[in-house]
PDB file of C-alpha atoms in Angstrom:
ATOM      1  CA  GLY S  55      83.610 153.724  72.094  1.00  0.00           C
ATOM      2  CA  LEU S  56      86.233 154.073  74.837  1.00  0.00           C
ATOM      3  CA  ASP S  57      89.677 152.471  74.681  1.00  0.00           C
ATOM      4  CA  HIS S  58      91.100 151.445  78.052  1.00  0.00           C
ATOM      5  CA  PRO S  59      90.061 154.447  80.170  1.00  0.00           C
ATOM      6  CA  TRP S  60      92.462 154.882  83.073  1.00  0.00           C
ATOM      7  CA  GLU S  61      91.538 157.935  85.091  1.00  0.00           C
ATOM      8  CA  ILE S  62      88.102 159.416  85.696  1.00  0.00           C
ATOM      9  CA  LEU S  63      87.832 162.413  87.988  1.00  0.00           C
ATOM     10  CA  TRP S  64      85.095 164.848  88.877  1.00  0.00           C
ATOM     11  CA  GLY S  65      86.488 168.132  87.613  1.00  0.00           C
ATOM     12  CA  LYS S  66      86.289 171.456  89.353  1.00  0.00           C
ATOM     13  CA  ASP S  67      84.081 172.579  86.441  1.00  0.00           C
ATOM     14  CA  ASP S  68      81.531 169.842  87.322  1.00  0.00           C
ATOM     15  CA  HIS S  69      82.452 167.755  84.298  1.00  0.00           C
ATOM     16  CA  ILE S  70      84.047 164.305  84.228  1.00  0.00           C
ATOM     17  CA  TRP S  71      87.640 164.347  82.973  1.00  0.00           C
ATOM     18  CA  MET S  72      89.032 161.087  81.649  1.00  0.00           C
ATOM     19  CA  THR S  73      92.301 159.686  80.336  1.00  0.00           C
ATOM     20  CA  GLU S  74      92.535 156.749  77.947  1.00  0.00           C
ATOM     21  CA  ARG S  75      95.683 154.691  77.795  1.00  0.00           C
ATOM     22  CA  GLY S  76      96.368 155.452  74.126  1.00  0.00           C
ATOM     23  CA  GLY S  77      96.922 159.134  74.949  1.00  0.00           C
ATOM     24  CA  LYS S  78      93.472 160.765  74.811  1.00  0.00           C
ATOM     25  CA  ILE S  79      92.135 163.244  77.384  1.00  0.00           C
ATOM     26  CA  SER S  80      88.406 163.986  77.308  1.00  0.00           C
ATOM     27  CA  LYS S  81      85.966 166.244  79.104  1.00  0.00           C
ATOM     28  CA  LEU S  82      82.480 164.741  79.433  1.00  0.00           C
ATOM     29  CA  ASP S  83      79.120 166.237  80.329  1.00  0.00           C
ATOM     30  CA  PRO S  84      77.804 164.046  83.178  1.00  0.00           C
ATOM     31  CA  LYS S  85      74.200 165.006  82.394  1.00  0.00           C
ATOM     32  CA  THR S  86      74.293 163.658  78.838  1.00  0.00           C
ATOM     33  CA  GLY S  87      77.466 161.590  78.496  1.00  0.00           C
ATOM     34  CA  ALA S  88      78.494 163.780  75.563  1.00  0.00           C
ATOM     35  CA  THR S  89      82.159 164.564  74.926  1.00  0.00           C
ATOM     36  CA  VAL S  90      82.653 168.345  74.997  1.00  0.00           C
ATOM     37  CA  PHE S  91      86.446 168.327  74.601  1.00  0.00           C
ATOM     38  CA  SER S  92      88.923 165.703  73.448  1.00  0.00           C
ATOM     39  CA  ALA S  93      92.614 165.841  72.511  1.00  0.00           C
ATOM     40  CA  SER S  94      95.580 163.486  72.493  1.00  0.00           C
ATOM     41  CA  ILE S  95      99.188 163.688  73.672  1.00  0.00           C
ATOM     42  CA  ALA S  96     101.270 162.556  70.691  1.00  0.00           C
ATOM     43  CA  GLU S  97     104.283 161.572  72.813  1.00  0.00           C
ATOM     44  CA  VAL S  98     102.380 158.830  74.660  1.00  0.00           C
ATOM     45  CA  VAL S  99     103.474 155.265  73.861  1.00  0.00           C
ATOM     46  CA  SER S 100     101.028 152.610  75.041  1.00  0.00           C
ATOM     47  CA  ARG S 101     102.434 149.136  75.662  1.00  0.00           C
ATOM     48  CA  SER S 102     100.446 146.498  77.568  1.00  0.00           C
ATOM     49  CA  GLU S 103      99.568 148.327  80.833  1.00  0.00           C
ATOM     50  CA  GLY S 104     101.578 151.416  79.887  1.00  0.00           C
ATOM     51  CA  GLY S 105     100.387 154.620  78.252  1.00  0.00           C
ATOM     52  CA  LEU S 106      98.517 157.671  79.513  1.00  0.00           C
ATOM     53  CA  LEU S 107      97.709 157.007  83.166  1.00  0.00           C
ATOM     54  CA  GLY S 108      96.867 159.301  86.096  1.00  0.00           C
ATOM     55  CA  MET S 109      95.543 162.857  85.991  1.00  0.00           C
ATOM     56  CA  VAL S 110      94.671 165.513  88.596  1.00  0.00           C
ATOM     57  CA  GLN S 111      93.632 169.164  88.418  1.00  0.00           C
ATOM     58  CA  HIS S 112      95.381 172.078  90.125  1.00  0.00           C
ATOM     59  CA  PRO S 113      93.359 173.474  93.080  1.00  0.00           C
ATOM     60  CA  ASP S 114      92.933 176.723  91.103  1.00  0.00           C
ATOM     61  CA  PHE S 115      92.131 174.944  87.822  1.00  0.00           C
ATOM     62  CA  LEU S 116      89.079 177.120  87.112  1.00  0.00           C
ATOM     63  CA  HIS S 117      91.328 180.194  86.943  1.00  0.00           C
ATOM     64  CA  ASN S 118      94.692 178.905  85.715  1.00  0.00           C
ATOM     65  CA  GLY S 119      93.672 175.800  83.713  1.00  0.00           C
ATOM     66  CA  LEU S 120      96.582 173.790  85.107  1.00  0.00           C
ATOM     67  CA  PHE S 121      96.472 170.024  85.510  1.00  0.00           C
ATOM     68  CA  TYR S 122      98.969 167.169  85.773  1.00  0.00           C
ATOM     69  CA  VAL S 123      99.295 163.865  83.911  1.00  0.00           C
ATOM     70  CA  VAL S 124     101.535 160.788  84.020  1.00  0.00           C
ATOM     71  CA  TYR S 125     102.350 158.879  80.859  1.00  0.00           C
ATOM     72  CA  ASN S 126     104.793 156.455  79.296  1.00  0.00           C
ATOM     73  CA  TYR S 127     106.985 157.376  76.326  1.00  0.00           C
ATOM     74  CA  LYS S 128     110.192 156.348  74.557  1.00  0.00           C
ATOM     75  CA  THR S 129     113.472 158.115  75.169  1.00  0.00           C
ATOM     76  CA  ARG S 130     116.774 157.007  73.640  1.00  0.00           C
ATOM     77  CA  GLY S 131     115.098 153.710  72.849  1.00  0.00           C
ATOM     78  CA  ASP S 132     114.083 153.089  76.481  1.00  0.00           C
ATOM     79  CA  TYR S 133     110.499 152.859  77.700  1.00  0.00           C
ATOM     80  CA  SER S 134     110.098 155.488  80.412  1.00  0.00           C
ATOM     81  CA  GLU S 135     107.529 157.481  82.336  1.00  0.00           C
ATOM     82  CA  LYS S 136     107.122 161.192  83.022  1.00  0.00           C
ATOM     83  CA  LEU S 137     105.067 163.569  85.131  1.00  0.00           C
ATOM     84  CA  VAL S 138     103.972 166.671  83.217  1.00  0.00           C
ATOM     85  CA  GLN S 139     102.124 169.860  84.101  1.00  0.00           C
ATOM     86  CA  MET S 140      99.588 170.781  81.385  1.00  0.00           C
ATOM     87  CA  LYS S 141      97.319 173.769  80.700  1.00  0.00           C
ATOM     88  CA  TYR S 142      93.733 173.747  79.385  1.00  0.00           C
ATOM     89  CA  GLU S 143      92.745 177.036  77.808  1.00  0.00           C
ATOM     90  CA  ASN S 144      90.280 178.155  75.115  1.00  0.00           C
ATOM     91  CA  GLY S 145      89.332 174.588  74.258  1.00  0.00           C
ATOM     92  CA  ASN S 146      92.928 173.441  73.803  1.00  0.00           C
ATOM     93  CA  MET S 147      95.604 171.850  75.963  1.00  0.00           C
ATOM     94  CA  ARG S 148      99.379 172.147  75.924  1.00  0.00           C
ATOM     95  CA  PRO S 149     102.336 171.042  78.057  1.00  0.00           C
ATOM     96  CA  VAL S 150     103.731 173.643  80.462  1.00  0.00           C
ATOM     97  CA  LYS S 151     106.498 171.879  82.362  1.00  0.00           C
ATOM     98  CA  THR S 152     108.017 168.415  82.730  1.00  0.00           C
ATOM     99  CA  ILE S 153     108.250 167.845  86.466  1.00  0.00           C
ATOM    100  CA  LEU S 154     109.984 164.436  86.400  1.00  0.00           C
ATOM    101  CA  GLU S 155     111.124 162.342  83.446  1.00  0.00           C
ATOM    102  CA  ASN S 156     113.075 159.138  82.779  1.00  0.00           C
ATOM    103  CA  ILE S 157     111.098 157.291  85.458  1.00  0.00           C
ATOM    104  CA  PRO S 158     111.698 153.563  84.845  1.00  0.00           C
ATOM    105  CA  ALA S 159     108.764 151.937  83.046  1.00  0.00           C
ATOM    106  CA  ALA S 160     107.874 148.522  81.646  1.00  0.00           C
ATOM    107  CA  HIS S 161     104.977 146.707  80.040  1.00  0.00           C
ATOM    108  CA  PHE S 162     103.662 146.207  83.591  1.00  0.00           C
ATOM    109  CA  HIS S 163     103.833 147.858  87.038  1.00  0.00           C
ATOM    110  CA  ASN S 164     103.931 151.536  86.068  1.00  0.00           C
ATOM    111  CA  GLY S 165     101.380 152.821  88.597  1.00  0.00           C
ATOM    112  CA  SER S 166     100.260 155.604  88.470  1.00  0.00           C
ATOM    113  CA  ARG S 167      97.750 157.780  90.283  1.00  0.00           C
ATOM    114  CA  LEU S 168      98.011 161.465  91.130  1.00  0.00           C
ATOM    115  CA  LEU S 169      96.488 163.396  94.032  1.00  0.00           C
ATOM    116  CA  ILE S 170      96.761 166.936  95.371  1.00  0.00           C
ATOM    117  CA  THR S 171      96.060 167.481  99.049  1.00  0.00           C
ATOM    118  CA  GLY S 172      97.005 169.504 102.117  1.00  0.00           C
ATOM    119  CA  ALA S 173      96.539 173.012 103.538  1.00  0.00           C
ATOM    120  CA  ASP S 174      99.730 173.903 101.670  1.00  0.00           C
ATOM    121  CA  PRO S 175      98.830 171.727  98.683  1.00  0.00           C
ATOM    122  CA  LYS S 176     101.277 169.079  97.565  1.00  0.00           C
ATOM    123  CA  LEU S 177     101.203 166.769  94.544  1.00  0.00           C
ATOM    124  CA  PHE S 178     101.458 163.024  95.261  1.00  0.00           C
ATOM    125  CA  MET S 179     102.276 160.419  92.614  1.00  0.00           C
ATOM    126  CA  THR S 180     102.448 156.622  92.817  1.00  0.00           C
ATOM    127  CA  THR S 181     105.028 154.654  90.819  1.00  0.00           C
ATOM    128  CA  GLY S 182     105.276 150.909  90.276  1.00  0.00           C
ATOM    129  CA  ASP S 183     108.454 148.860  90.528  1.00  0.00           C
ATOM    130  CA  ALA S 184     108.495 148.541  86.698  1.00  0.00           C
ATOM    131  CA  THR S 185     109.079 144.778  87.270  1.00  0.00           C
ATOM    132  CA  VAL S 186     112.490 145.379  88.935  1.00  0.00           C
ATOM    133  CA  GLN S 187     111.508 144.358  92.446  1.00  0.00           C
ATOM    134  CA  ARG S 188     114.670 145.389  94.270  1.00  0.00           C
ATOM    135  CA  ASN S 189     114.195 149.051  93.297  1.00  0.00           C
ATOM    136  CA  ALA S 190     111.173 149.313  95.577  1.00  0.00           C
ATOM    137  CA  GLN S 191     113.498 149.137  98.620  1.00  0.00           C
ATOM    138  CA  ASN S 192     116.100 151.475  97.129  1.00  0.00           C
ATOM    139  CA  THR S 193     115.310 155.025  98.264  1.00  0.00           C
ATOM    140  CA  LEU S 194     117.660 156.378  95.569  1.00  0.00           C
ATOM    141  CA  SER S 195     115.270 154.999  92.931  1.00  0.00           C
ATOM    142  CA  VAL S 196     111.875 156.553  92.177  1.00  0.00           C
ATOM    143  CA  SER S 197     110.382 153.126  91.322  1.00  0.00           C
ATOM    144  CA  GLY S 198     107.948 151.468  93.730  1.00  0.00           C
ATOM    145  CA  LYS S 199     107.295 154.699  95.624  1.00  0.00           C
ATOM    146  CA  VAL S 200     104.866 157.402  96.582  1.00  0.00           C
ATOM    147  CA  LEU S 201     106.447 160.671  95.431  1.00  0.00           C
ATOM    148  CA  ARG S 202     105.657 164.175  96.733  1.00  0.00           C
ATOM    149  CA  PHE S 203     106.171 167.525  94.981  1.00  0.00           C
ATOM    150  CA  ASN S 204     105.323 171.161  95.351  1.00  0.00           C
ATOM    151  CA  LEU S 205     102.781 172.217  92.743  1.00  0.00           C
ATOM    152  CA  ASP S 206     105.518 173.955  90.739  1.00  0.00           C
ATOM    153  CA  GLY S 207     107.419 170.662  90.537  1.00  0.00           C
ATOM    154  CA  THR S 208     110.099 171.456  93.090  1.00  0.00           C
ATOM    155  CA  ILE S 209     110.940 169.152  96.007  1.00  0.00           C
ATOM    156  CA  PRO S 210     109.356 170.122  99.352  1.00  0.00           C
ATOM    157  CA  ALA S 211     111.898 170.939 102.056  1.00  0.00           C
ATOM    158  CA  ASP S 212     110.144 168.629 104.530  1.00  0.00           C
ATOM    159  CA  ASN S 213     110.294 165.478 102.379  1.00  0.00           C
ATOM    160  CA  PRO S 214     111.903 162.618 104.348  1.00  0.00           C
ATOM    161  CA  PHE S 215     114.906 162.212 102.030  1.00  0.00           C
ATOM    162  CA  PRO S 216     116.492 165.638 101.370  1.00  0.00           C
ATOM    163  CA  GLY S 217     116.386 166.686  97.733  1.00  0.00           C
ATOM    164  CA  SER S 218     114.335 163.609  96.772  1.00  0.00           C
ATOM    165  CA  PRO S 219     110.637 163.364  95.830  1.00  0.00           C
ATOM    166  CA  VAL S 220     110.390 159.994  97.651  1.00  0.00           C
ATOM    167  CA  TRP S 221     107.701 160.105 100.363  1.00  0.00           C
ATOM    168  CA  SER S 222     107.264 156.356 101.041  1.00  0.00           C
ATOM    169  CA  TYR S 223     108.813 153.200  99.591  1.00  0.00           C
ATOM    170  CA  GLY S 224     108.524 149.417  99.367  1.00  0.00           C
ATOM    171  CA  HIS S 225     105.556 149.457  96.974  1.00  0.00           C
ATOM    172  CA  ARG S 226     104.819 147.059  94.117  1.00  0.00           C
ATOM    173  CA  ASN S 227     102.176 148.701  91.912  1.00  0.00           C
ATOM    174  CA  GLN S 228      99.704 151.218  93.324  1.00  0.00           C
ATOM    175  CA  GLN S 229      96.736 152.197  91.176  1.00  0.00           C
ATOM    176  CA  GLY S 230      94.443 153.877  93.692  1.00  0.00           C
ATOM    177  CA  LEU S 231      94.972 156.996  95.822  1.00  0.00           C
ATOM    178  CA  VAL S 232      92.573 159.056  97.954  1.00  0.00           C
ATOM    179  CA  VAL S 233      92.752 161.309 101.012  1.00  0.00           C
ATOM    180  CA  VAL S 234      90.096 161.321 103.745  1.00  0.00           C
ATOM    181  CA  ASN S 235      90.269 163.631 106.765  1.00  0.00           C
ATOM    182  CA  GLY S 236      93.995 164.062 106.276  1.00  0.00           C
ATOM    183  CA  ILE S 237      94.685 160.323 105.904  1.00  0.00           C
ATOM    184  CA  LEU S 238      96.224 159.201 102.600  1.00  0.00           C
ATOM    185  CA  TYR S 239      95.114 155.757 101.402  1.00  0.00           C
ATOM    186  CA  ALA S 240      96.559 153.744  98.500  1.00  0.00           C
ATOM    187  CA  SER S 241      95.469 150.470  96.880  1.00  0.00           C
ATOM    188  CA  GLU S 242      98.245 148.162  95.707  1.00  0.00           C
ATOM    189  CA  HIS S 243      98.516 145.051  93.528  1.00  0.00           C
ATOM    190  CA  GLY S 244     100.003 141.978  95.166  1.00  0.00           C
ATOM    191  CA  PRO S 245     101.996 139.343  93.195  1.00  0.00           C
ATOM    192  CA  ALA S 246      99.627 136.346  93.434  1.00  0.00           C
ATOM    193  CA  ILE S 247      98.386 136.910  96.981  1.00  0.00           C
ATOM    194  CA  GLU S 248      97.623 139.862  99.230  1.00  0.00           C
ATOM    195  CA  ASP S 249      96.473 142.920  97.364  1.00  0.00           C
ATOM    196  CA  GLU S 250      96.628 145.753  99.894  1.00  0.00           C
ATOM    197  CA  VAL S 251      95.096 148.995 101.074  1.00  0.00           C
ATOM    198  CA  ASN S 252      97.679 151.070 102.927  1.00  0.00           C
ATOM    199  CA  ILE S 253      97.709 154.270 104.934  1.00  0.00           C
ATOM    200  CA  ILE S 254     100.629 156.194 103.457  1.00  0.00           C
ATOM    201  CA  GLU S 255     102.916 157.924 105.967  1.00  0.00           C
ATOM    202  CA  LYS S 256     106.042 160.027 105.587  1.00  0.00           C
ATOM    203  CA  GLY S 257     109.236 158.030 105.175  1.00  0.00           C
ATOM    204  CA  ARG S 258     107.644 154.645 105.868  1.00  0.00           C
ATOM    205  CA  ASN S 259     108.592 151.314 104.302  1.00  0.00           C
ATOM    206  CA  TYR S 260     105.705 149.144 103.008  1.00  0.00           C
ATOM    207  CA  GLY S 261     107.710 145.963 102.623  1.00  0.00           C
ATOM    208  CA  TRP S 262     107.751 144.925  98.957  1.00  0.00           C
ATOM    209  CA  PRO S 263     109.346 142.647  97.781  1.00  0.00           C
ATOM    210  CA  ASN S 264     110.217 141.197 101.207  1.00  0.00           C
ATOM    211  CA  VAL S 265     106.671 141.304 102.560  1.00  0.00           C
ATOM    212  CA  ASN S 266     103.293 140.428 101.072  1.00  0.00           C
ATOM    213  CA  GLY S 267     100.401 141.973 102.990  1.00  0.00           C
ATOM    214  CA  TYR S 268     100.633 141.615 106.761  1.00  0.00           C
ATOM    215  CA  CYS S 269     103.844 140.764 108.592  1.00  0.00           C
ATOM    216  CA  ASP S 270     102.491 137.300 109.375  1.00  0.00           C
ATOM    217  CA  GLN S 271     105.241 134.950 108.144  1.00  0.00           C
ATOM    218  CA  PRO S 272     108.438 134.273 110.140  1.00  0.00           C
ATOM    219  CA  ASP S 273     110.793 135.777 107.559  1.00  0.00           C
ATOM    220  CA  GLU S 274     108.431 138.717 107.045  1.00  0.00           C
ATOM    221  CA  SER S 275     108.230 139.475 110.773  1.00  0.00           C
ATOM    222  CA  ALA S 276     111.984 139.796 111.081  1.00  0.00           C
ATOM    223  CA  PHE S 277     112.196 142.127 108.086  1.00  0.00           C
ATOM    224  CA  CYS S 278     109.240 144.208 109.281  1.00  0.00           C
ATOM    225  CA  THR S 279     110.873 144.798 112.644  1.00  0.00           C
ATOM    226  CA  ALA S 280     114.277 145.630 111.184  1.00  0.00           C
ATOM    227  CA  ALA S 281     112.929 147.888 108.412  1.00  0.00           C
ATOM    228  CA  ASN S 282     110.073 149.622 110.301  1.00  0.00           C
ATOM    229  CA  VAL S 283     107.475 148.279 107.860  1.00  0.00           C
ATOM    230  CA  LYS S 284     103.930 149.629 108.094  1.00  0.00           C
ATOM    231  CA  GLU S 285     101.301 146.923 107.610  1.00  0.00           C
ATOM    232  CA  PRO S 286      98.217 147.397 105.432  1.00  0.00           C
ATOM    233  CA  ILE S 287      94.772 148.059 106.903  1.00  0.00           C
ATOM    234  CA  TRP S 288      93.262 145.555 104.444  1.00  0.00           C
ATOM    235  CA  SER S 289      94.538 142.569 102.477  1.00  0.00           C
ATOM    236  CA  SER S 290      92.852 140.319  99.934  1.00  0.00           C
ATOM    237  CA  GLY S 291      94.476 137.292 101.593  1.00  0.00           C
ATOM    238  CA  GLY S 292      95.468 134.199  99.633  1.00  0.00           C
ATOM    239  CA  ASN S 293      94.432 135.498  96.222  1.00  0.00           C
ATOM    240  CA  THR S 294      94.522 138.721  94.224  1.00  0.00           C
ATOM    241  CA  LEU S 295      91.728 140.922  92.932  1.00  0.00           C
ATOM    242  CA  ALA S 296      93.997 143.293  90.949  1.00  0.00           C
ATOM    243  CA  VAL S 297      92.745 146.315  92.864  1.00  0.00           C
ATOM    244  CA  CYS S 298      92.674 149.690  91.110  1.00  0.00           C
ATOM    245  CA  GLY S 299      90.846 153.001  91.515  1.00  0.00           C
ATOM    246  CA  LEU S 300      89.992 154.151  95.029  1.00  0.00           C
ATOM    247  CA  ASP S 301      87.616 156.817  96.331  1.00  0.00           C
ATOM    248  CA  HIS S 302      85.748 157.661  99.529  1.00  0.00           C
ATOM    249  CA  TYR S 303      81.969 157.817  99.935  1.00  0.00           C
ATOM    250  CA  ASN S 304      80.198 159.866 102.579  1.00  0.00           C
ATOM    251  CA  ASN S 305      76.881 160.866 101.017  1.00  0.00           C
ATOM    252  CA  ASN S 306      73.317 160.078 102.089  1.00  0.00           C
ATOM    253  CA  ARG S 307      72.344 159.065  98.532  1.00  0.00           C
ATOM    254  CA  ILE S 308      73.599 155.510  99.158  1.00  0.00           C
ATOM    255  CA  PRO S 309      73.496 155.039 102.961  1.00  0.00           C
ATOM    256  CA  ALA S 310      75.135 151.585 102.884  1.00  0.00           C
ATOM    257  CA  TRP S 311      78.312 153.160 101.495  1.00  0.00           C
ATOM    258  CA  LYS S 312      78.701 155.982 104.024  1.00  0.00           C
ATOM    259  CA  ASN S 313      82.267 156.228 105.359  1.00  0.00           C
ATOM    260  CA  CYS S 314      83.453 153.512 102.969  1.00  0.00           C
ATOM    261  CA  LEU S 315      86.479 153.331 100.747  1.00  0.00           C
ATOM    262  CA  LEU S 316      85.122 152.330  97.338  1.00  0.00           C
ATOM    263  CA  MET S 317      87.692 150.269  95.435  1.00  0.00           C
ATOM    264  CA  VAL S 318      87.370 148.688  92.002  1.00  0.00           C
ATOM    265  CA  SER S 319      89.225 145.666  90.660  1.00  0.00           C
ATOM    266  CA  LEU S 320      90.275 144.180  87.333  1.00  0.00           C
ATOM    267  CA  LYS S 321      90.679 140.455  87.920  1.00  0.00           C
ATOM    268  CA  ASP S 322      87.738 140.261  90.328  1.00  0.00           C
ATOM    269  CA  ALA S 323      85.664 142.593  88.092  1.00  0.00           C
ATOM    270  CA  SER S 324      83.876 144.108  91.076  1.00  0.00           C
ATOM    271  CA  LEU S 325      83.544 147.046  93.427  1.00  0.00           C
ATOM    272  CA  ARG S 326      84.433 146.618  97.107  1.00  0.00           C
ATOM    273  CA  ALA S 327      82.950 148.881  99.763  1.00  0.00           C
ATOM    274  CA  LEU S 328      85.413 148.848 102.686  1.00  0.00           C
ATOM    275  CA  LYS S 329      83.789 150.260 105.819  1.00  0.00           C
ATOM    276  CA  LEU S 330      86.140 152.401 107.920  1.00  0.00           C
ATOM    277  CA  ASN S 331      86.005 152.793 111.684  1.00  0.00           C
ATOM    278  CA  ALA S 332      85.484 156.225 113.249  1.00  0.00           C
ATOM    279  CA  ASP S 333      89.141 157.327 113.077  1.00  0.00           C
ATOM    280  CA  GLY S 334      89.660 155.861 109.592  1.00  0.00           C
ATOM    281  CA  LYS S 335      92.553 153.646 110.610  1.00  0.00           C
ATOM    282  CA  ARG S 336      90.848 150.258 110.363  1.00  0.00           C
ATOM    283  CA  VAL S 337      88.561 148.435 107.923  1.00  0.00           C
ATOM    284  CA  ILE S 338      85.689 146.974 109.945  1.00  0.00           C
ATOM    285  CA  GLY S 339      83.585 145.434 107.172  1.00  0.00           C
ATOM    286  CA  GLN S 340      83.307 144.919 103.427  1.00  0.00           C
ATOM    287  CA  GLN S 341      80.739 144.194 100.737  1.00  0.00           C
ATOM    288  CA  THR S 342      81.158 143.260  97.062  1.00  0.00           C
ATOM    289  CA  TYR S 343      79.054 144.773  94.260  1.00  0.00           C
ATOM    290  CA  PHE S 344      78.601 144.402  90.466  1.00  0.00           C
ATOM    291  CA  LYS S 345      80.633 141.183  90.282  1.00  0.00           C
ATOM    292  CA  ASN S 346      81.260 140.471  86.563  1.00  0.00           C
ATOM    293  CA  ARG S 347      78.462 142.869  85.584  1.00  0.00           C
ATOM    294  CA  PHE S 348      80.594 145.336  83.637  1.00  0.00           C
ATOM    295  CA  GLY S 349      83.874 143.432  83.314  1.00  0.00           C
ATOM    296  CA  ARG S 350      87.256 144.712  84.446  1.00  0.00           C
ATOM    297  CA  LEU S 351      86.927 147.941  86.449  1.00  0.00           C
ATOM    298  CA  ARG S 352      89.829 150.410  86.314  1.00  0.00           C
ATOM    299  CA  ASP S 353      88.717 153.568  88.140  1.00  0.00           C
ATOM    300  CA  ILE S 354      85.975 155.238  90.148  1.00  0.00           C
ATOM    301  CA  CYS S 355      84.929 158.769  91.002  1.00  0.00           C
ATOM    302  CA  VAL S 356      82.198 160.288  93.159  1.00  0.00           C
ATOM    303  CA  SER S 357      80.251 163.453  92.346  1.00  0.00           C
ATOM    304  CA  PRO S 358      79.344 166.036  95.022  1.00  0.00           C
ATOM    305  CA  SER S 359      75.728 164.826  94.798  1.00  0.00           C
ATOM    306  CA  GLY S 360      76.794 161.251  95.643  1.00  0.00           C
ATOM    307  CA  LYS S 361      76.540 159.666  92.198  1.00  0.00           C
ATOM    308  CA  VAL S 362      79.289 157.135  91.530  1.00  0.00           C
ATOM    309  CA  TYR S 363      81.019 156.612  88.184  1.00  0.00           C
ATOM    310  CA  LEU S 364      83.007 153.555  87.079  1.00  0.00           C
ATOM    311  CA  CYS S 365      85.149 153.003  83.996  1.00  0.00           C
ATOM    312  CA  THR S 366      86.017 149.607  82.576  1.00  0.00           C
ATOM    313  CA  SER S 367      89.233 148.228  81.102  1.00  0.00           C
ATOM    314  CA  ASN S 368      87.977 145.486  78.783  1.00  0.00           C
ATOM    315  CA  GLY S 369      89.815 146.516  75.619  1.00  0.00           C
ATOM    316  CA  SER S 370      88.531 144.650  72.563  1.00  0.00           C
ATOM    317  CA  ASN S 371      85.483 143.544  74.549  1.00  0.00           C
ATOM    318  CA  GLY S 372      84.347 147.165  74.747  1.00  0.00           C
ATOM    319  CA  ASP S 373      84.883 149.868  77.366  1.00  0.00           C
ATOM    320  CA  VAL S 374      82.231 152.050  78.962  1.00  0.00           C
ATOM    321  CA  LEU S 375      81.708 154.741  81.567  1.00  0.00           C
ATOM    322  CA  VAL S 376      78.948 153.756  83.989  1.00  0.00           C
ATOM    323  CA  GLU S 377      76.871 155.953  86.274  1.00  0.00           C
ATOM    324  CA  ILE S 378      75.684 154.354  89.512  1.00  0.00           C
ATOM    325  CA  PHE S 379      72.848 156.169  91.251  1.00  0.00           C
ATOM    326  CA  LYS S 380      69.997 155.525  93.654  1.00  0.00           C
TER     327      LYS S 380
END
């Protein structure tokens, strides 16, 4: 009975929290699959890949009820995107603060994943190029970027571009984000070749639209050198998988997945386990699972006990939340 789930996350209350593209947020009991809370954001406008997208909870969610969402909406006739702080309290939710609005949006390439990380926690957000490729290289635009905010929505003083939320640039459409041992990883859709997994670093350029994947073509090499482009740690090569949700696995429940990035895909309808080396800076092996078993896979989350959850994005063919366990 699900309709294009986008985000699934293991909540700090040990429930699964989920967004659906049409605007619904739900809280699910992982023991029974029952929905214990559900509400919709009326302002959400879902078009093609747009709608209600990423969600993340405040580190102190259990006490303050704060969480963050990204969604698409209409303003002055334009299709746009916004980042909003919300509050869950007494079985209801309400908006608290709009952190960023009027982000360019389109029917495709809107991102967006959210993540909070760091000793002094910061909020990270991915944005797509909203089909205007040149904006990814323009650091004055928030399209095709990883953005970074303080939890109150202000701009951190140590961001690379003063007064700007831009943290990294040159991205096409990132739909996976996870941090492991202080390293921030993002999965990114390629155009027709070279989906990527990148290590996201402060102020770095990731090449789009001038570079696809590695800097391995003559014109790409010149641009990479001139623009200080950081290459991905993994590429799909000469085809695309339409990579999406990304998480890290380090539990004994499924030994084969220890120290792997787990990444799901839409077009390839599979889960990839990307084995990391000891310092986490290289992918040293990969395996493919569940090929075409559940259909298009949009997101993934891992419970503290090592169970893995997948959500599909099949639309009229039926969407489900799947528990993987051993």
